[in-house]
Every structure is written in structure tokens, then in C-alpha cells.
mmCIF file of C-alpha atoms in Angstrom:
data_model
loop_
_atom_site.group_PDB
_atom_site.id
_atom_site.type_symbol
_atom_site.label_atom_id
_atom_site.label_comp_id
_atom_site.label_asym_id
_atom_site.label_seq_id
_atom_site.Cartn_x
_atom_site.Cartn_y
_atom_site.Cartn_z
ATOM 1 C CA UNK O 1 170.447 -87.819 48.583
ATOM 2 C CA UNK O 2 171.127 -91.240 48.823
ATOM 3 C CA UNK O 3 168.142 -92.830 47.056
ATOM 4 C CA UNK O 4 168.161 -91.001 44.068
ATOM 5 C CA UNK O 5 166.780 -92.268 40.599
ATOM 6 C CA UNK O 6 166.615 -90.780 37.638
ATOM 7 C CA UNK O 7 165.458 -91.627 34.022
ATOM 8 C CA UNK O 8 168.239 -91.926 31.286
ATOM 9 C CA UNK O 9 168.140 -92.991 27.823
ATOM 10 C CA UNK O 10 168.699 -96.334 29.188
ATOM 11 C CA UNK O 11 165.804 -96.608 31.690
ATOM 12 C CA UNK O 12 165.418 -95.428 35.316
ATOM 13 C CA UNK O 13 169.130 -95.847 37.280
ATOM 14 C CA UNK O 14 169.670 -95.112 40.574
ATOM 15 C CA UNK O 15 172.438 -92.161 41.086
ATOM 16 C CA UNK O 16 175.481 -93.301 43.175
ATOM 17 C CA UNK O 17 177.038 -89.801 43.890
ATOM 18 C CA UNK O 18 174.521 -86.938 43.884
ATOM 19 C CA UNK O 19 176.320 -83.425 44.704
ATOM 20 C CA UNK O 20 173.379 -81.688 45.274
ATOM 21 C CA UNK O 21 172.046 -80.844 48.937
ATOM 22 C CA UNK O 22 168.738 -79.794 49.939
ATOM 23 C CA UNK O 23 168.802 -76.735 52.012
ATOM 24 C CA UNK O 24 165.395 -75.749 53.245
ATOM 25 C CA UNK O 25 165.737 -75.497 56.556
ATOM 26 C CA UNK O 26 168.450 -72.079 56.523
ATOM 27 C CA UNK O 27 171.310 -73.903 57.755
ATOM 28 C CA UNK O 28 174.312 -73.695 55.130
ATOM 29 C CA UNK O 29 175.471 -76.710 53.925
ATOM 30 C CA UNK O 30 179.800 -76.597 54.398
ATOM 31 C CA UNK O 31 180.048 -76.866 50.399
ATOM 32 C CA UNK O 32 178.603 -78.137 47.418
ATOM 33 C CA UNK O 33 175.775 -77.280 45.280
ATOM 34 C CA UNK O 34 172.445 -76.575 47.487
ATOM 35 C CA UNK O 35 168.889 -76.892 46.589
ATOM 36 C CA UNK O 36 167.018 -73.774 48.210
ATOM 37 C CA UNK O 37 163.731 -72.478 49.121
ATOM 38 C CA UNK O 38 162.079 -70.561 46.583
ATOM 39 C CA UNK O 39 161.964 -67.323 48.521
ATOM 40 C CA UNK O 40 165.706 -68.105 49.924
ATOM 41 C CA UNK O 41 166.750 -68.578 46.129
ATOM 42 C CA UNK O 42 165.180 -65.500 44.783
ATOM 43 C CA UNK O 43 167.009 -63.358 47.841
ATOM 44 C CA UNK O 44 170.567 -65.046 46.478
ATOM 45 C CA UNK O 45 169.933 -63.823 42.391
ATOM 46 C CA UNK O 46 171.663 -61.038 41.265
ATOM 47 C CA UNK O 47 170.683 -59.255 38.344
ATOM 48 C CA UNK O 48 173.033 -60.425 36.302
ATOM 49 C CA UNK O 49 171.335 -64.114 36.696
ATOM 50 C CA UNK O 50 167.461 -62.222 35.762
ATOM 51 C CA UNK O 51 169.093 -61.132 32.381
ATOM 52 C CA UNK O 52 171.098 -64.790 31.725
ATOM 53 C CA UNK O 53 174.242 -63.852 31.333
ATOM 54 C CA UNK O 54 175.231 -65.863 34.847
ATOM 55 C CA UNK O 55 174.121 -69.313 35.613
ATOM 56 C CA UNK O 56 173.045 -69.881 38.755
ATOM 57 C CA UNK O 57 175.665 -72.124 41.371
ATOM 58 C CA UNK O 58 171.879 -73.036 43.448
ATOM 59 C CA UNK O 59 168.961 -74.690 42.733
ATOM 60 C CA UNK O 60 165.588 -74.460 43.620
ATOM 61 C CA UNK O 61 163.374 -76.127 45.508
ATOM 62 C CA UNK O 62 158.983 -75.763 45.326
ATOM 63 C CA UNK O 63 157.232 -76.084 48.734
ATOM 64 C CA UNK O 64 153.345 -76.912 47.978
ATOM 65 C CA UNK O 65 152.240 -72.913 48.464
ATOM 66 C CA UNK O 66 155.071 -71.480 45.775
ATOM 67 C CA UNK O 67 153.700 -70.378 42.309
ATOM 68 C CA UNK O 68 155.546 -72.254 39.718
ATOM 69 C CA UNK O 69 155.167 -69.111 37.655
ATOM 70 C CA UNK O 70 157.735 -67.578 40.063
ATOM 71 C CA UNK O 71 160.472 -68.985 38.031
ATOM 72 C CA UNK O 72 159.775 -68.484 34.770
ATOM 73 C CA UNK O 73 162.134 -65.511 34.052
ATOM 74 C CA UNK O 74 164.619 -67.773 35.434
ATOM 75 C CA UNK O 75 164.413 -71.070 33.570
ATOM 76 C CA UNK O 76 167.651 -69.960 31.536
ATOM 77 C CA UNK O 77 170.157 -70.145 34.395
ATOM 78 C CA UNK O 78 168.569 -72.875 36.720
ATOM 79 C CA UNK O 79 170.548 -76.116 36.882
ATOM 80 C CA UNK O 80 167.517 -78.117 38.592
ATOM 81 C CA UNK O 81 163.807 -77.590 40.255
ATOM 82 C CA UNK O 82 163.628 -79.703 42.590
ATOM 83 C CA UNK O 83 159.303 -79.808 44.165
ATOM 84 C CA UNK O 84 158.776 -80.692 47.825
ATOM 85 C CA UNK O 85 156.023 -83.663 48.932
ATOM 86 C CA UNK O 86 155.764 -82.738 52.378
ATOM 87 C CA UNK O 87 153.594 -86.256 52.762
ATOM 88 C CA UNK O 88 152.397 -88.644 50.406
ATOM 89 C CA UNK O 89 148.886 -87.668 50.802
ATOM 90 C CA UNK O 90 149.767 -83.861 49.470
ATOM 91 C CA UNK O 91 149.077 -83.825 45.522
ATOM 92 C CA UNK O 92 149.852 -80.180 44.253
ATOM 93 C CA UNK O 93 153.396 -81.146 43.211
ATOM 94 C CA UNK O 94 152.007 -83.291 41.039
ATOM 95 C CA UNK O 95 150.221 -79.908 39.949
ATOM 96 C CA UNK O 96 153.151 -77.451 39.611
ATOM 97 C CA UNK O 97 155.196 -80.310 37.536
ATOM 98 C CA UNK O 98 152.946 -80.252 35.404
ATOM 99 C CA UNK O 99 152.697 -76.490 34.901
ATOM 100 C CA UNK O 100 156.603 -76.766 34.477
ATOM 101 C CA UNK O 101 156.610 -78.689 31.885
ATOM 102 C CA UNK O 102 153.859 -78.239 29.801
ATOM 103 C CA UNK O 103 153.001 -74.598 30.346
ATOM 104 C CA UNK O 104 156.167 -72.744 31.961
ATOM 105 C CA UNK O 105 158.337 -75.002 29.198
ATOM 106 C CA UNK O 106 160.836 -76.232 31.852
ATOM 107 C CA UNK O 107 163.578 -78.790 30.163
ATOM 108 C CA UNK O 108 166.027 -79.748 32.437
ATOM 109 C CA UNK O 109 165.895 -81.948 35.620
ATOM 110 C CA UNK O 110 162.460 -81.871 37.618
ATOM 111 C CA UNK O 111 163.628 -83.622 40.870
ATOM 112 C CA UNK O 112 160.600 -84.639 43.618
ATOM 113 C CA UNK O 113 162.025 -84.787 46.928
ATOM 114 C CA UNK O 114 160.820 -85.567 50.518
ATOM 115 C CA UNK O 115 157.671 -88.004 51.172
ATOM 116 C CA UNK O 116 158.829 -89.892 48.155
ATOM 117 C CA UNK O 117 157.371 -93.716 47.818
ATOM 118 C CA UNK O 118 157.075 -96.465 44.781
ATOM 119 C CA UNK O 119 153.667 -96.177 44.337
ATOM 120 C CA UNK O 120 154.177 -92.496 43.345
ATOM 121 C CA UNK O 121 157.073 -92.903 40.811
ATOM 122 C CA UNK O 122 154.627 -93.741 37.493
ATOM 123 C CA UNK O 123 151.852 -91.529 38.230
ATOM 124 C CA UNK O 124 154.914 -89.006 38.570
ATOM 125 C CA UNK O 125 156.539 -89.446 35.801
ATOM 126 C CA UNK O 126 153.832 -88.857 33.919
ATOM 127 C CA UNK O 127 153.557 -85.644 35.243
ATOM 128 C CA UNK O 128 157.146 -84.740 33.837
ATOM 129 C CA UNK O 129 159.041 -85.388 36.721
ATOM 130 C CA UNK O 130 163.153 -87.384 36.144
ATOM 131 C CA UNK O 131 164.637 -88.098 39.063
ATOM 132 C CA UNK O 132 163.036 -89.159 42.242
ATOM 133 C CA UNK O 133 164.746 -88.962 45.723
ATOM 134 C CA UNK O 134 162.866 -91.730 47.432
ATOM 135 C CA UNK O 135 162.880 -91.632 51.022
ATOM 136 C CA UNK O 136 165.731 -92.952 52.982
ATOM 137 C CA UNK O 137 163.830 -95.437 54.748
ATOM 138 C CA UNK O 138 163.266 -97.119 51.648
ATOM 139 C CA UNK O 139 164.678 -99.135 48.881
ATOM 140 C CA UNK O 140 165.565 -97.192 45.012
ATOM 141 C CA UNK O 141 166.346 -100.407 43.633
ATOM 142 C CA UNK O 142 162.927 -101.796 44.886
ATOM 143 C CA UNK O 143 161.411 -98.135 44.289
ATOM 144 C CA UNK O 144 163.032 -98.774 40.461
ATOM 145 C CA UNK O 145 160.217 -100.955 40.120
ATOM 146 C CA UNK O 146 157.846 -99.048 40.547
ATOM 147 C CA UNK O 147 158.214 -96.470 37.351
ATOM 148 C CA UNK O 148 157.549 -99.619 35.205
ATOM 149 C CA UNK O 149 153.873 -100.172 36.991
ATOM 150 C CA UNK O 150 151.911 -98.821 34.626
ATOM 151 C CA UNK O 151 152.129 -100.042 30.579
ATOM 152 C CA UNK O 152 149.134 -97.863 28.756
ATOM 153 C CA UNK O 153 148.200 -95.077 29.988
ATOM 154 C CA UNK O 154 145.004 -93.559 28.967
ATOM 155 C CA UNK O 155 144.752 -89.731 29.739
ATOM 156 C CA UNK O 156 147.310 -87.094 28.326
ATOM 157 C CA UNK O 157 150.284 -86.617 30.588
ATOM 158 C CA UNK O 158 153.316 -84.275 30.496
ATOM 159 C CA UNK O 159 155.378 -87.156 28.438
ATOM 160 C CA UNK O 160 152.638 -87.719 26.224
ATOM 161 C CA UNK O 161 150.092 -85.252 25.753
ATOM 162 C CA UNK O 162 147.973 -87.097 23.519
ATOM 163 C CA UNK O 163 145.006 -89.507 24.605
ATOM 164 C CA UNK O 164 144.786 -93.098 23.818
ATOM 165 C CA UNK O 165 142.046 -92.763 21.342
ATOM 166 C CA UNK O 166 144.308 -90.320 19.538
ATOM 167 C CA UNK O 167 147.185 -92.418 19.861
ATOM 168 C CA UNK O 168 145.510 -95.381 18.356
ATOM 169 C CA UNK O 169 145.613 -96.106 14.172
ATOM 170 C CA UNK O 170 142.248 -96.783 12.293
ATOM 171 C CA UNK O 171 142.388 -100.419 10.706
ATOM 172 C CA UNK O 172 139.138 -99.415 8.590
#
């Protein structure tokens, strides 16, 4: 994933090297870390990996129909959830990061992948997503841009569940 961003301590940075590959398709990748299917991902987990005493080598990816609930027993041993936006004009992975983070407790990298475009990056952020593999058609240094868009935000979010007029400090 060439076009990879992801928020740091410093600010949003596009990722030079990313080892991970997605894999959704069935065909094995030669080597490397993979991103898989949900269902393909479950098939690979021994039971060793249910009980965390093995971390898993794979990640997973959510398709828009997978339950985020799915991988709750799991969150122990997963190195990265990666959620699929099939187009821009599909929502429900804004949904299911959501659920990760707030509800399932998910802590480590929430990666969206596929119909990935600047416009999206704030609104998914706010949702609890980190890293962003913006399409390969288009720019992450332009699509860096785009996660600064939006300065106040008014509703709760994943990143800050309070809203603005709880936020805000009486004067009187």
C-alpha cells in the first residue's frame, strides 16, 4: 500500500514502507504479512491464538456485511483491523469503526482501505480510524490535507466522546 497515512504523535505522515498486503481476493501473497478476509482469517486461528498465548502473523480485514463483534475474543493477538470501503458512497465502515473502538475496546491500528478519498479522512478519523490507505490514483500528501479539514467538531466522536456544549467552560 503505497498511499498509506497514518496519525503519529507528530501529526498525520505518510508511510514509506508498509509490509502489510491485503489479501482478499484468495490468492497468497509470496511473503510478508497479509491482511485477510474475516472468514479466511478465522479458518487460519488455531486455538492457541483464541486463548492468547500466540499472536497472530495475519491481520484482518472487515468487508461491509462482517459483524465487528466477530473479533472480539481476538483483540489480544491481532496486529491490525484493517475495514473495507468498497466505494465511497458505502458508509457502514464508518459504523463498525466505531463499534471497535468505542464498544468492542479495540486499541491498536484501525486501517480503512479500498475506495479511500480526502474528503473522507476527517469525518474518519473521528470515527477512530489511524491510518488511511488512500487510493492509488490519488495523492497522500494532497490526501494529508484533508485530516486537518475540520477544526471544531460538534457531535461526540470515537476521539472525543464528549459534545461541544460539554466541552465548553462556564464564564458565569
Amino acid at each position: 500500500m503505497n498511499n498509506l497515512i497514518r496519525l503519529t504523535e507528530h501529526g498525520p505522515e505518510r508511510v514509506n514502507e508498509d509490509l502489510w498486503t491485503l489479501a482478499l481476493t484468495g490468492e497468497e501473497p509470496a511473503d510478508g504479512p497479509r491482511i485477510l478476509s474475516l472468514d479466511a482469517w478465522l479458518q487460519r486461528q488455531p486455538e492457541a491464538v483464541l486463548s492468547g498465548q500466540e499472536p497472530s502473523a495475519d491481520a484482518v480485514c472487515l468487508q461491509p456485511d462482517d459483524e465487528a463483534e466477530r473479533l472480539q475474543p481476538y483483540l489480544a493477538v491481532l496486529p491490525l483491523i484493517a475495514v473495507l470501503f468498497p466505494s465511497f458512497r458505502d458508509g457502514r465502515g464508518y459504523s463498525q469503526a466505531y463499534l471497535l473502538r468505542t464498544r468492542i475496546g479495540w486499541t491498536g491500528e484501525l486501517r480503512a482501505v479500498g475506495d479511500v478519498l480526502r474528503d473522507q479522512l476527517s469525518h474518519m478519523r473521528q470515527c477512530g480510524f489511524d491510518a488511511f490507505a488512500v487510493r492509488e490514483d490519488k495523492s497522500a500528501e494532497d490526501a494529508i490535507k484533508g485530516l486537518s479539514g475540520m477544526s471544531v467538531l460538534y457531535g461526540r466522536s470515537a476521539i472525543e466522546p464528549r459534545p461541544l456544549f460539554r466541552r465548553r467552560t462556564s464564564t458565569c
